[in-house]
Coordinates of C-alpha atoms and ligand atoms in Angstrom, one line a residue:
M44 CA 24.0 -99.0 -27.4
A45 CA 22.1 -100.2 -30.4
L46 CA 19.6 -98.7 -32.8
V47 CA 16.5 -100.8 -32.9
V48 CA 13.4 -100.8 -35.1
Q49 CA 10.4 -102.5 -33.5
K50 CA 7.1 -103.1 -35.4
Y51 CA 3.8 -103.9 -33.6
G52 CA 1.0 -105.4 -35.6
G53 CA -2.7 -104.7 -35.3
T54 CA -3.6 -107.0 -32.4
S55 CA -0.5 -105.8 -30.4
V56 CA -1.9 -102.3 -30.5
G57 CA -5.6 -103.3 -30.5
S58 CA -6.7 -101.4 -27.4
V59 CA -5.5 -98.6 -25.2
E60 CA -4.3 -101.1 -22.6
R61 CA -2.2 -102.8 -25.3
I62 CA -0.8 -99.5 -26.5
M63 CA 0.3 -98.8 -22.9
A64 CA 1.9 -102.3 -22.7
V65 CA 3.8 -101.5 -26.0
A66 CA 4.9 -98.2 -24.6
K67 CA 6.3 -99.9 -21.5
R68 CA 8.2 -102.5 -23.6
A69 CA 9.6 -99.7 -25.7
I70 CA 10.7 -97.7 -22.6
A71 CA 12.5 -100.8 -21.2
L72 CA 14.6 -101.0 -24.3
C73 CA 15.4 -97.3 -24.2
N74 CA 16.3 -97.4 -20.5
A75 CA 18.9 -100.1 -21.4
G76 CA 20.6 -97.4 -23.5
N77 CA 19.2 -98.0 -26.9
S78 CA 17.7 -95.7 -29.6
L79 CA 14.3 -96.8 -30.8
V80 CA 12.1 -96.4 -33.8
V81 CA 8.7 -98.0 -33.5
V82 CA 6.5 -98.8 -36.5
V83 CA 2.9 -99.6 -35.9
S84 CA -0.1 -101.0 -37.8
A85 CA -3.7 -99.7 -37.5
M86 CA -5.5 -100.8 -34.2
G87 CA -7.0 -104.3 -34.4
K88 CA -9.2 -104.7 -37.4
T89 CA -9.4 -101.0 -38.2
T90 CA -8.2 -101.4 -41.8
D91 CA -10.8 -104.1 -42.5
G92 CA -13.4 -101.8 -41.1
L93 CA -12.4 -98.9 -43.3
V94 CA -12.5 -101.2 -46.4
K95 CA -16.0 -102.1 -45.4
L96 CA -17.1 -98.5 -45.1
A97 CA -15.7 -97.8 -48.6
Q98 CA -17.5 -100.8 -50.0
E99 CA -20.8 -99.5 -48.6
I100 CA -20.4 -96.5 -50.9
S101 CA -18.8 -98.1 -54.0
T102 CA -18.1 -101.5 -55.3
S103 CA -15.0 -100.1 -57.0
P104 CA -13.7 -97.1 -55.1
S105 CA -10.8 -95.2 -56.6
R106 CA -7.5 -96.6 -55.5
R107 CA -6.3 -93.1 -54.6
E108 CA -9.2 -92.5 -52.3
M109 CA -8.7 -95.9 -50.8
D110 CA -5.1 -95.0 -49.9
M111 CA -6.3 -91.7 -48.4
L112 CA -8.8 -93.7 -46.3
L113 CA -6.7 -96.7 -45.2
S114 CA -3.7 -94.6 -44.3
T115 CA -5.7 -93.0 -41.5
G116 CA -5.7 -96.2 -39.5
E117 CA -2.0 -96.1 -38.7
Q118 CA -2.2 -92.4 -38.0
V119 CA -4.5 -93.0 -35.1
T120 CA -2.0 -95.5 -33.6
I121 CA 1.1 -93.4 -33.9
A122 CA -0.5 -90.5 -32.1
L123 CA -1.9 -92.6 -29.3
L124 CA 1.4 -94.5 -28.8
S125 CA 3.4 -91.3 -28.8
M126 CA 1.1 -89.9 -26.1
A127 CA 1.4 -93.1 -24.1
L128 CA 5.2 -92.8 -24.2
Q129 CA 5.1 -89.1 -23.2
E130 CA 2.6 -89.9 -20.4
L131 CA 5.1 -92.4 -19.0
G132 CA 7.8 -89.8 -19.1
Q133 CA 9.5 -90.9 -22.3
P134 CA 10.1 -88.2 -24.9
A135 CA 8.5 -89.3 -28.2
I136 CA 7.3 -88.0 -31.5
S137 CA 4.9 -89.5 -34.1
L138 CA 5.5 -89.2 -37.8
T139 CA 3.5 -90.2 -40.8
G140 CA 5.2 -91.9 -43.8
A141 CA 5.2 -88.6 -45.7
Q142 CA 6.8 -86.8 -42.8
V143 CA 9.6 -89.4 -42.6
R144 CA 9.8 -89.3 -46.4
I145 CA 9.1 -92.9 -47.2
I146 CA 9.2 -92.3 -50.9
T147 CA 7.3 -94.8 -53.0
E148 CA 6.2 -95.4 -56.6
A149 CA 3.0 -93.5 -57.5
E150 CA 1.1 -96.8 -57.6
H151 CA -1.8 -96.6 -55.3
S152 CA -2.7 -99.5 -53.0
R153 CA 0.5 -101.5 -53.9
A154 CA 3.3 -99.0 -54.0
R155 CA 6.8 -100.2 -53.6
I156 CA 9.4 -98.2 -51.6
L157 CA 11.9 -96.3 -53.6
Q158 CA 13.9 -94.6 -50.9
I159 CA 13.7 -93.5 -47.3
K160 CA 15.3 -90.3 -46.1
P161 CA 16.9 -90.9 -42.7
E162 CA 17.6 -87.3 -41.8
R163 CA 14.5 -86.4 -39.8
I164 CA 14.4 -89.6 -37.9
N165 CA 18.1 -89.3 -37.0
R166 CA 17.6 -85.8 -35.8
Q167 CA 14.7 -86.8 -33.5
L168 CA 16.6 -89.8 -32.2
K169 CA 19.6 -87.5 -31.3
E170 CA 17.2 -85.5 -29.2
G171 CA 16.5 -88.6 -27.2
K172 CA 13.1 -89.3 -28.6
V173 CA 11.4 -92.5 -29.5
V174 CA 10.2 -92.0 -33.1
V175 CA 6.9 -93.6 -33.8
V176 CA 6.3 -94.1 -37.5
A177 CA 3.1 -95.0 -39.3
G178 CA 3.6 -98.3 -41.1
F179 CA 2.1 -99.3 -44.5
Q180 CA 2.1 -95.8 -46.0
G181 CA 4.4 -93.6 -48.0
I182 CA 4.4 -90.6 -50.3
S183 CA 4.7 -90.7 -54.0
N184 CA 7.8 -89.5 -55.9
T185 CA 5.7 -87.2 -58.0
S186 CA 5.3 -83.5 -57.5
D187 CA 1.8 -84.0 -56.3
L188 CA 3.0 -85.8 -53.2
E189 CA 0.3 -88.4 -53.2
I190 CA -0.3 -90.5 -50.1
T191 CA 0.3 -94.2 -51.1
T192 CA 0.0 -97.5 -49.3
L193 CA 2.2 -100.6 -49.7
G194 CA -0.6 -103.2 -49.9
R195 CA -2.3 -105.1 -47.1
G196 CA 0.1 -106.3 -44.4
G197 CA 2.6 -103.8 -45.5
S198 CA 3.8 -102.4 -42.2
D199 CA 6.3 -105.3 -41.9
T200 CA 7.8 -104.0 -45.1
S201 CA 7.9 -100.4 -43.7
A202 CA 9.7 -101.6 -40.6
V203 CA 12.4 -103.7 -42.4
A204 CA 12.9 -101.0 -45.0
L205 CA 13.4 -98.4 -42.2
A206 CA 15.9 -100.7 -40.5
A207 CA 17.8 -101.0 -43.8
A208 CA 17.8 -97.3 -44.5
L209 CA 18.8 -96.3 -40.9
K210 CA 21.3 -99.2 -40.8
A211 CA 19.7 -100.3 -37.6
D212 CA 21.3 -103.0 -35.5
Y213 CA 18.2 -105.2 -35.7
C214 CA 14.5 -105.2 -36.4
E215 CA 11.9 -106.9 -34.2
I216 CA 8.5 -107.8 -35.6
Y217 CA 6.0 -108.1 -32.7
T218 CA 2.9 -110.1 -33.5
D219 CA 0.2 -112.2 -31.8
V220 CA 2.0 -115.6 -32.5
P221 CA 5.2 -116.7 -30.8
G222 CA 7.2 -116.7 -34.1
I223 CA 7.4 -118.9 -37.2
L224 CA 6.0 -122.4 -36.7
T225 CA 6.9 -125.6 -38.6
T226 CA 3.5 -125.7 -40.1
D227 CA 0.0 -124.3 -39.5
P228 CA -1.0 -125.4 -35.9
R229 CA -4.7 -125.1 -36.8
L230 CA -4.1 -128.1 -39.1
V231 CA -1.3 -129.8 -37.2
P232 CA -1.6 -129.3 -33.4
Q233 CA 2.0 -130.7 -33.0
A234 CA 3.5 -127.8 -35.0
Q235 CA 6.6 -126.3 -33.2
L236 CA 8.3 -123.0 -33.0
M237 CA 11.4 -122.6 -35.0
A238 CA 14.4 -120.9 -33.3
E239 CA 15.6 -119.7 -36.7
I240 CA 14.9 -119.8 -40.4
T241 CA 16.8 -118.4 -43.4
C242 CA 15.3 -115.7 -45.5
D243 CA 15.4 -118.0 -48.5
E244 CA 13.5 -120.7 -46.7
M245 CA 11.0 -118.1 -45.4
L246 CA 10.4 -116.9 -49.0
E247 CA 9.8 -120.5 -50.2
L248 CA 7.4 -120.9 -47.4
A249 CA 5.5 -117.8 -48.5
S250 CA 2.2 -119.5 -48.4
L251 CA 2.8 -120.6 -44.8
G252 CA 4.7 -117.6 -43.5
A253 CA 3.0 -114.8 -45.4
K254 CA 0.4 -114.3 -42.6
V255 CA 3.2 -113.8 -40.1
L256 CA 5.6 -111.8 -42.2
H257 CA 5.1 -109.9 -45.4
P258 CA 7.3 -111.6 -48.1
R259 CA 8.5 -108.2 -49.3
A260 CA 9.8 -107.5 -45.8
V261 CA 11.8 -110.8 -46.0
E262 CA 13.1 -109.8 -49.4
I263 CA 14.4 -106.5 -48.1
A264 CA 16.0 -108.2 -45.0
R265 CA 17.8 -110.6 -47.2
N266 CA 19.0 -108.0 -49.7
Y267 CA 20.3 -105.6 -47.1
G268 CA 21.3 -108.1 -44.4
V269 CA 18.8 -106.7 -41.8
E270 CA 18.9 -108.7 -38.6
L271 CA 15.3 -109.7 -38.2
V272 CA 13.3 -111.5 -35.5
V273 CA 9.6 -112.3 -35.2
R274 CA 8.3 -112.6 -31.6
S275 CA 5.2 -112.3 -29.5
S276 CA 4.2 -109.1 -27.9
W277 CA 2.6 -111.0 -25.1
S278 CA 5.8 -112.6 -23.7
N279 CA 9.5 -112.2 -23.5
E280 CA 10.2 -115.4 -25.4
P281 CA 13.0 -114.9 -28.0
G282 CA 10.8 -115.8 -31.0
T283 CA 12.2 -116.8 -34.4
R284 CA 15.3 -115.3 -36.0
V285 CA 15.1 -114.8 -39.7
I286 CA 18.6 -115.0 -40.9
S287 CA 20.5 -114.3 -44.1
P288 CA 24.1 -114.5 -45.3
K289 CA 26.0 -111.2 -45.4
P290 CA 24.8 -109.5 -48.7
S291 CA 27.1 -107.5 -50.9
E292 CA 26.9 -103.7 -50.6
R293 CA 23.7 -102.5 -52.2
S294 CA 22.4 -99.0 -52.9
L295 CA 19.5 -97.7 -50.8
V296 CA 18.1 -96.0 -53.9
D297 CA 15.3 -97.9 -55.6
L298 CA 15.1 -100.0 -52.5
E299 CA 12.3 -102.3 -53.5
I300 CA 12.4 -102.1 -57.2
A301 CA 16.0 -102.6 -58.0
R302 CA 15.8 -106.0 -59.5
P303 CA 13.2 -108.8 -59.5
V304 CA 15.9 -111.3 -60.2
D305 CA 19.1 -111.2 -58.3
G306 CA 20.9 -114.3 -59.4
V307 CA 21.3 -116.4 -62.5
E308 CA 22.6 -120.0 -62.1
L309 CA 24.0 -122.5 -64.4
D310 CA 24.4 -126.2 -63.5
T311 CA 26.4 -128.1 -66.1
D312 CA 27.3 -131.7 -66.1
Q313 CA 23.7 -132.8 -65.6
A314 CA 21.8 -135.8 -67.0
R315 CA 18.2 -136.6 -67.0
V316 CA 16.5 -139.9 -66.3
A317 CA 12.9 -140.2 -67.3
I318 CA 10.5 -143.1 -66.7
L319 CA 7.6 -143.0 -69.0
R320 CA 4.2 -144.6 -68.4
V321 CA 4.4 -145.5 -64.7
P322 CA 1.0 -146.2 -63.1
D323 CA -0.8 -143.3 -61.6
R324 CA -1.3 -144.8 -58.1
P325 CA 0.0 -144.2 -54.6
G326 CA 3.5 -145.5 -53.8
V327 CA 5.2 -145.3 -57.2
A328 CA 7.4 -142.2 -56.6
A329 CA 8.1 -143.6 -53.1
R330 CA 9.4 -146.8 -54.5
L331 CA 11.5 -145.3 -57.2
F332 CA 13.1 -142.6 -55.1
G333 CA 13.4 -145.0 -52.1
E334 CA 15.7 -147.2 -54.3
I335 CA 17.6 -144.1 -55.5
A336 CA 18.1 -143.0 -51.9
K337 CA 19.3 -146.5 -50.9
Q338 CA 22.1 -146.1 -53.5
N339 CA 22.9 -142.7 -51.8
L340 CA 22.3 -140.9 -55.1
D341 CA 21.5 -137.2 -54.8
V342 CA 18.8 -136.1 -57.2
D343 CA 18.4 -132.5 -58.1
L344 CA 15.2 -131.6 -60.0
I345 CA 12.3 -134.0 -59.9
I346 CA 9.2 -133.6 -61.9
Q347 CA 6.2 -135.7 -62.3
S348 CA 3.9 -134.5 -65.0
I349 CA 0.2 -134.7 -65.3
H350 CA -1.2 -138.1 -66.1
E351 CA -2.7 -139.0 -69.4
G352 CA -5.2 -141.7 -68.9
N353 CA -3.9 -143.6 -65.9
S354 CA -0.2 -143.3 -66.3
N355 CA 2.4 -140.7 -65.3
D356 CA 5.9 -139.7 -66.4
I357 CA 8.5 -139.1 -63.8
A358 CA 11.8 -137.4 -64.6
F359 CA 14.8 -136.4 -62.5
T360 CA 18.2 -135.0 -63.0
V361 CA 21.5 -136.1 -61.5
T362 CA 25.1 -135.1 -62.1
T363 CA 26.7 -137.1 -64.9
P364 CA 29.0 -139.2 -62.7
M365 CA 25.9 -140.6 -60.9
L366 CA 24.0 -141.3 -64.1
K367 CA 25.1 -144.9 -64.6
R368 CA 23.9 -145.9 -61.2
A369 CA 20.7 -143.9 -61.4
E370 CA 19.9 -145.5 -64.8
A371 CA 20.5 -148.9 -63.3
V372 CA 18.1 -148.3 -60.5
A373 CA 15.5 -146.9 -62.9
S374 CA 15.8 -149.8 -65.3
A375 CA 15.7 -152.4 -62.5
I376 CA 12.5 -150.9 -61.1
A377 CA 10.7 -150.1 -64.3
P378 CA 9.3 -153.7 -65.0
A379 CA 8.0 -153.9 -61.4
L380 CA 6.0 -150.8 -62.0
R381 CA 4.0 -152.4 -64.7
F382 CA 0.3 -152.3 -64.7
H383 CA -0.9 -155.6 -63.3
D384 CA -4.5 -154.9 -64.1
D385 CA -4.1 -153.8 -67.7
A386 CA -2.0 -156.1 -69.9
A387 CA -2.7 -154.0 -73.0
L388 CA -0.7 -151.1 -71.6
Q389 CA 2.9 -150.8 -72.5
E390 CA 5.6 -151.3 -69.9
A391 CA 7.3 -148.3 -68.3
E392 CA 10.2 -147.1 -70.4
V393 CA 13.4 -145.6 -69.2
M394 CA 14.8 -142.7 -71.2
I395 CA 18.2 -141.2 -70.6
Q396 CA 19.5 -137.9 -71.8
Q397 CA 23.0 -136.7 -71.2
Q398 CA 24.6 -133.4 -71.9
I399 CA 21.9 -131.2 -70.5
A400 CA 22.3 -128.1 -68.4
K401 CA 20.0 -126.4 -65.9
V402 CA 19.7 -122.6 -65.9
S403 CA 17.8 -120.9 -63.2
I404 CA 16.8 -117.4 -62.2
A405 CA 16.3 -116.6 -58.5
G406 CA 15.0 -113.7 -56.6
A407 CA 12.3 -112.8 -54.2
G408 CA 11.2 -110.0 -56.4
M409 CA 9.4 -112.5 -58.7
I410 CA 6.7 -113.2 -56.1
G411 CA 3.5 -111.9 -57.5
R412 CA 5.1 -110.7 -60.7
P413 CA 4.0 -113.2 -63.4
G414 CA 6.0 -111.4 -66.0
V415 CA 9.3 -112.6 -64.6
A416 CA 9.1 -116.3 -65.6
A417 CA 7.6 -115.3 -68.9
K418 CA 10.5 -113.0 -69.5
M419 CA 12.9 -115.9 -68.9
F420 CA 11.1 -118.1 -71.4
A421 CA 11.0 -115.3 -73.9
T422 CA 14.7 -114.6 -73.5
L423 CA 15.6 -118.3 -74.1
S424 CA 13.2 -118.3 -77.0
A425 CA 14.8 -115.3 -78.6
A426 CA 18.2 -117.1 -78.3
K427 CA 16.5 -120.0 -80.1
I428 CA 17.0 -122.3 -77.1
N429 CA 14.5 -125.1 -76.6
I430 CA 13.3 -125.8 -73.1
Q431 CA 13.1 -129.4 -72.1
M432 CA 12.0 -129.3 -68.6
I433 CA 10.6 -126.5 -66.5
S434 CA 10.4 -126.4 -62.7
T435 CA 9.4 -123.5 -60.6
S436 CA 9.1 -122.5 -57.0
E437 CA 8.1 -119.3 -55.3
V438 CA 11.4 -117.6 -55.8
K439 CA 13.1 -119.6 -58.6
V440 CA 12.5 -120.8 -62.1
S441 CA 14.7 -123.5 -63.6
C442 CA 14.8 -124.7 -67.2
V443 CA 16.6 -127.8 -68.4
I444 CA 18.2 -127.2 -71.8
D445 CA 20.8 -128.7 -74.1
A446 CA 24.3 -128.5 -72.5
K447 CA 25.7 -126.8 -75.6
D448 CA 23.3 -123.9 -75.1
G449 CA 24.3 -123.3 -71.5
D450 CA 26.7 -120.4 -72.0
R451 CA 24.4 -118.7 -74.5
A452 CA 21.5 -119.0 -72.1
I453 CA 23.4 -117.5 -69.2
N454 CA 24.6 -114.6 -71.3
A455 CA 21.2 -113.8 -72.6
L456 CA 19.6 -114.1 -69.1
C457 CA 22.3 -111.9 -67.5
V458 CA 21.5 -109.2 -70.1
A459 CA 17.8 -109.5 -69.8
F460 CA 17.7 -109.3 -66.0
E461 CA 20.6 -106.9 -65.6
V462 CA 22.5 -109.3 -63.5
T463 CA 26.3 -109.6 -63.7
K464 CA 28.1 -112.8 -63.9
Q465 CA 29.3 -112.3 -60.3
D466 CA 25.8 -112.9 -59.2
I467 CA 25.9 -116.4 -60.4
S468 CA 25.4 -118.4 -57.3
N469 CA 27.8 -120.9 -55.9
K470 CA 25.6 -123.3 -54.0
I471 CA 26.7 -123.7 -50.4
V472 CA 26.0 -127.1 -49.1
N473 CA 25.6 -126.7 -45.4
T474 CA 25.0 -130.0 -43.5
D475 CA 24.4 -128.1 -40.3
L476 CA 21.0 -127.0 -41.5
P477 CA 18.0 -129.2 -41.0
P478 CA 17.0 -130.8 -44.3
V479 CA 13.4 -129.8 -43.7
R480 CA 12.5 -126.7 -41.7
G481 CA 8.9 -126.4 -42.4
V482 CA 5.9 -127.9 -44.2
A483 CA 3.2 -125.9 -46.0
L484 CA -0.2 -126.7 -47.4
D485 CA -1.7 -124.5 -50.1
Q486 CA -5.4 -125.2 -50.7
N487 CA -6.2 -122.3 -52.9
Q488 CA -4.6 -123.5 -56.1
A489 CA -6.1 -125.1 -59.1
R490 CA -4.2 -127.1 -61.7
L491 CA -4.3 -126.1 -65.3
A492 CA -3.3 -128.6 -67.9
I493 CA -2.5 -127.4 -71.4
R494 CA -2.6 -130.4 -73.8
Q495 CA -0.4 -130.8 -76.8
V496 CA 1.7 -127.8 -76.8
P497 CA 4.2 -127.7 -79.7
D498 CA 7.7 -128.6 -78.5
R499 CA 9.7 -125.8 -80.0
P500 CA 11.5 -122.7 -78.8
G501 CA 9.1 -119.9 -77.9
T502 CA 6.0 -121.8 -76.9
A503 CA 6.4 -121.5 -73.2
A504 CA 7.3 -117.9 -73.7
R505 CA 4.0 -117.3 -75.5
L506 CA 1.9 -119.3 -73.1
F507 CA 3.2 -117.7 -69.9
G508 CA 3.6 -114.4 -71.6
L509 CA -0.1 -114.4 -72.3
L510 CA -0.9 -115.3 -68.7
A511 CA 1.5 -112.6 -67.4
E512 CA -0.1 -110.0 -69.6
N513 CA -3.4 -110.8 -68.0
N514 CA -1.8 -110.5 -64.6
I515 CA -2.3 -114.2 -63.7
S516 CA 0.4 -115.4 -61.4
V517 CA 1.5 -119.0 -62.1
D518 CA 2.9 -121.0 -59.2
T519 CA 4.3 -124.4 -60.1
I520 CA 5.0 -125.1 -63.8
I521 CA 5.9 -128.5 -65.2
Q522 CA 6.3 -129.8 -68.7
S523 CA 5.7 -133.4 -69.5
Q524 CA 8.4 -135.7 -70.6
R525 CA 6.4 -137.6 -73.2
C526 CA 6.6 -136.1 -76.6
R527 CA 3.9 -137.1 -79.1
I528 CA 4.1 -136.4 -82.8
V529 CA 0.8 -134.9 -83.9
D530 CA 0.6 -134.2 -87.7
G531 CA 4.3 -134.1 -87.9
V532 CA 4.7 -131.7 -85.0
P533 CA 6.2 -132.9 -81.7
K534 CA 3.9 -132.0 -78.8
R535 CA 4.1 -132.0 -75.0
D536 CA 1.6 -131.3 -72.3
I537 CA 2.3 -128.4 -69.8
A538 CA 0.7 -128.2 -66.4
C539 CA 0.8 -125.4 -63.9
T540 CA -1.0 -124.3 -60.8
V541 CA -2.7 -120.9 -60.5
A542 CA -4.9 -119.4 -57.8
Q543 CA -8.4 -120.9 -57.9
L544 CA -9.8 -117.5 -58.4
D545 CA -7.8 -117.1 -61.6
A546 CA -8.4 -120.5 -63.0
E547 CA -11.4 -119.9 -65.2
F548 CA -10.0 -116.6 -66.6
A549 CA -6.6 -118.4 -67.3
K550 CA -8.4 -121.1 -69.2
K551 CA -10.4 -118.6 -71.3
T552 CA -7.3 -116.6 -72.0
L553 CA -5.5 -119.6 -73.2
E554 CA -8.4 -121.0 -75.2
K555 CA -8.7 -117.8 -77.1
A556 CA -5.2 -118.2 -78.3
A557 CA -5.4 -122.0 -78.9
V558 CA -5.8 -121.8 -82.7
E559 CA -3.1 -119.2 -83.2
F560 CA -0.5 -121.0 -81.2
S561 CA -1.8 -124.5 -81.9
W562 CA -2.1 -125.9 -78.5
G563 CA -4.9 -128.2 -77.5
E564 CA -7.5 -128.5 -74.8
I565 CA -7.2 -126.7 -71.5
V566 CA -8.3 -128.7 -68.5
I567 CA -8.9 -127.3 -65.0
D568 CA -8.8 -129.3 -61.8
S569 CA -9.7 -127.3 -58.7
A570 CA -9.9 -130.2 -56.4
I571 CA -6.2 -130.2 -55.6
A572 CA -3.9 -129.2 -52.7
K573 CA -0.2 -128.5 -52.8
V574 CA 2.0 -129.7 -49.9
S575 CA 5.6 -128.5 -49.8
I576 CA 8.7 -129.2 -47.7
V577 CA 11.3 -126.5 -47.4
G578 CA 14.8 -126.6 -46.0
A579 CA 18.1 -125.2 -47.0
G580 CA 19.8 -128.4 -45.6
M581 CA 18.2 -130.7 -48.2
L582 CA 20.8 -129.4 -50.7
G583 CA 23.2 -132.3 -51.3
Q584 CA 21.4 -134.7 -49.0
P585 CA 20.0 -137.8 -50.7
G586 CA 16.8 -139.4 -49.5
I587 CA 14.7 -136.4 -48.6
A588 CA 12.4 -136.6 -51.5
A589 CA 12.0 -140.4 -51.0
K590 CA 11.0 -139.8 -47.4
M591 CA 8.4 -137.3 -48.4
F592 CA 6.9 -139.6 -51.1
Q593 CA 7.0 -142.6 -48.7
S594 CA 5.0 -140.8 -46.1
L595 CA 2.4 -140.1 -48.7
A596 CA 2.4 -143.7 -49.9
Q597 CA 1.9 -145.0 -46.4
Q598 CA -1.3 -142.9 -46.3
Q599 CA -2.3 -144.2 -49.7
I600 CA -2.3 -140.6 -51.1
N601 CA -1.8 -140.3 -54.8
I602 CA 0.7 -137.8 -56.0
Q603 CA -0.5 -135.9 -59.1
M604 CA 2.4 -133.6 -59.8
I605 CA 5.9 -133.2 -58.3
A606 CA 8.1 -130.1 -58.7
T607 CA 11.3 -129.3 -56.9
S608 CA 13.8 -126.5 -56.4
E609 CA 17.0 -126.9 -54.5
I610 CA 15.4 -126.2 -51.1
K611 CA 11.8 -127.2 -51.8
I612 CA 9.8 -130.2 -52.9
S613 CA 6.2 -129.8 -53.7
C614 CA 3.6 -132.4 -54.4
V615 CA 0.1 -131.8 -55.8
V616 CA -2.4 -134.2 -54.2
P617 CA -6.1 -134.6 -54.3
Q618 CA -7.8 -131.8 -52.3
E619 CA -9.5 -134.1 -49.8
D620 CA -6.1 -135.6 -48.9
G621 CA -4.4 -132.3 -48.3
I622 CA -4.5 -132.0 -44.5
R623 CA -3.7 -135.7 -44.0
A624 CA -0.8 -135.3 -46.4
L625 CA 0.5 -132.3 -44.4
Q626 CA 0.2 -134.1 -41.1
A627 CA 1.9 -137.2 -42.4
I628 CA 4.8 -135.3 -43.9
H629 CA 5.2 -133.1 -40.8
A630 CA 5.4 -136.2 -38.6
A631 CA 7.8 -138.1 -41.0
F632 CA 10.4 -135.4 -40.7
G633 CA 10.3 -135.4 -36.9
L634 CA 9.0 -131.8 -36.7
E635 CA 6.4 -132.7 -34.1
G636 CA 6.7 -131.6 -30.5
S637 CA 4.7 -131.4 -27.3
D638 CA 4.4 -127.7 -27.0
R639 CA 1.0 -126.3 -28.2
Y640 CA 0.6 -123.0 -29.9
L641 CA -2.6 -121.1 -30.3
V642 CA -2.8 -119.0 -33.4
P643 CA -5.7 -116.6 -33.8
A644 CA -7.8 -117.1 -36.9
Ligands
LIG812 N1 -3.0 -101.9 -41.5 C1 -2.6 -102.5 -42.7 C2 -3.4 -103.8 -43.0 O1 -4.2 -104.2 -42.2 C3 -1.1 -102.8 -42.8 C4 -0.6 -103.7 -41.7 O2 -1.2 -103.9 -40.7 O3 0.5 -104.3 -42.0 O4 -3.2 -104.5 -44.0
MG813 MG1 0.7 -108.3 -40.4

C-alpha cells in the first residue's frame, strides 16, 4: 500500500465530465489499496479569466487582492471533485491551502513555500478519505494569515511539496500532453516522448519543459528525492519519469527557500586554448571541434564571444594532460581559417593558458533570481580574484580563474552561499545516459553586448549586480577572449542574453552607469534565437559539441555565441534560422521518431 500524490492540471479538470473521469481514476488507485492526496488546478482557463476581470477594473491591481481573487479558482475545483468522489461512493474531503497549512512567505503572487504541516491530511487519510487539496495557494507565516499564491503554474509545486512533506511514495502530474518530449512538437513534428529524464536535465531544459512542469516543482523533487512522473490524464500510458539521485537528508523547514545554491565545484588542472580572430561565418566551429573530436579530446567549457567586425574568438578548456594535443589541433587548423577575402586581416592566432581553474556554483534556486550570479561575481571580486571566462546555464554559473586562486575562491563561495565543502560535487560520468536528451529553442531572448569593459576584479560584479538590483534576469553570459588596451587599461567585451522584454531597460540601466564604471557602448540585438542541447550523458563524451556545430554548418547557419555547461551546449543563432537550427540538431542526434504527438497551444 502506497501513499500517492496526484496532481491534475486545468484541462484535466476543465469540465464536469472531466472531473468525473478524474474521480474514477482516483478511485481505481484507492481500490488497489493506496492512500491518495489529489492536488488540482483551477478549471480550464479560469485563472486567465479572473486575471482579465481584474484588468477590466485596474491596470495595476494590488497583489494581495489578486491572490484573493485567483485563489478562488482552485477552490471551485476541490469542492466539485470531492463531491464527485463522494457521489461515486468514495469518502473524500476538500481542503484549501490554508486548511492544510501550506505556509508560505508573505510575498503575494510569488510566494515560496516555507513548510507544510502534515497532521490534518494524515488524520483524514487515516479515516479512509481521499484528500483533495487546492493547488497554487498557501497561507502566510504572518499573524494576519494572508492568502498567498505561488505564481502562475504553481500547483505542480504544491503537489511535489506535499509529496515531500508527507513522504509520499510517488507523485504523478497529470496533464494534457503525454509527458516530456524531446523538443517542441509544434516546431518539430518528429519529437518523441522521453521515458525518463533527470531533474538536472529537466531544469536545464527549463525553457522547453516549463510549460509541462513548473521548474520549482522539479527543484523540490530533486532536493527531497520525490519520485515524480508526468503523464496524460487521457490515457494509461506511463508518461515520463523525472528522476534524481538519492539526496542527502534535508530539513522540511524553509522548504523552498533554504538555499539558492546547493553546490560549489572546483575543477583544477585545467588549461585554456583560445583562437582569436576566426572568421564569423558558418562552419568554423564545426571544423575546429570536428578535428578536436577526431582526436578523441574531451573539451569542457566552450565559449565563442561576440564578433567584432567580422571575426570571432573561440575558447575552450581541456584538462592539462590533453593540452598538447588540443593545442596542436588548434595550431594546425588556424591558418586554414584565414579570411580568403580580406588579405589585410591578420591570421587567426592561438593562445594557450595553463594553470587555470574553474569554479562553479550550481542550484535550481538560481532560476529567476538574478542576484545569485551577481553575488558570485561580487564574492570573487571581494577576494580580489580576476575572472577570465564566464559561462552560464539555467542552473549553473562557471568562472575560469587563475589556478592559484582556486582554493581561495572555493572558500569564499562556500561562506557566501552557506554551502559546506561536502557539497562540492564529484561529477559522475555515466555512459549509460544518452548524450543528448532534449533540444530546446528560446526565441524570446535578446543579446546585449557591453563593449570595452575594464578587465579587473569587480567589474562583472558591478555589471551584473546592477542588472540584478533592477530585477533583470540574465541568461547566458560570456566574456570575450580578446583583451584590448585602451588608454593603458585592458578591456574586454561581455555579452549576455536577457529576455527581449527587458533588453531596452537593461541597456538604459547600463548606459547610466557607463561613465562611472568606464565601460563602453551597449548594443542590443533582438533578432536572435538560442538553441540548446541537454543531456547528462554528454559529460566525458567527446564529439557532442562538434556534432551540434556540424549540423548547423550543414544548414549554413552562422553561430553568434556559444556557451556550455557540463550537461548543456547553447548556440545563439540569427532569429530567422532558429526553427531550422532546432530541426537540424534534433535530427542530428537521432531524436526523431515516427510517433506523432499533439500538444495544445
Ligand atoms: N491555476 C493556476 C494557473 O493557472 C495555477 C496552476 O494551474 O498551476 O496559473
Ligand atoms: Mg501547469
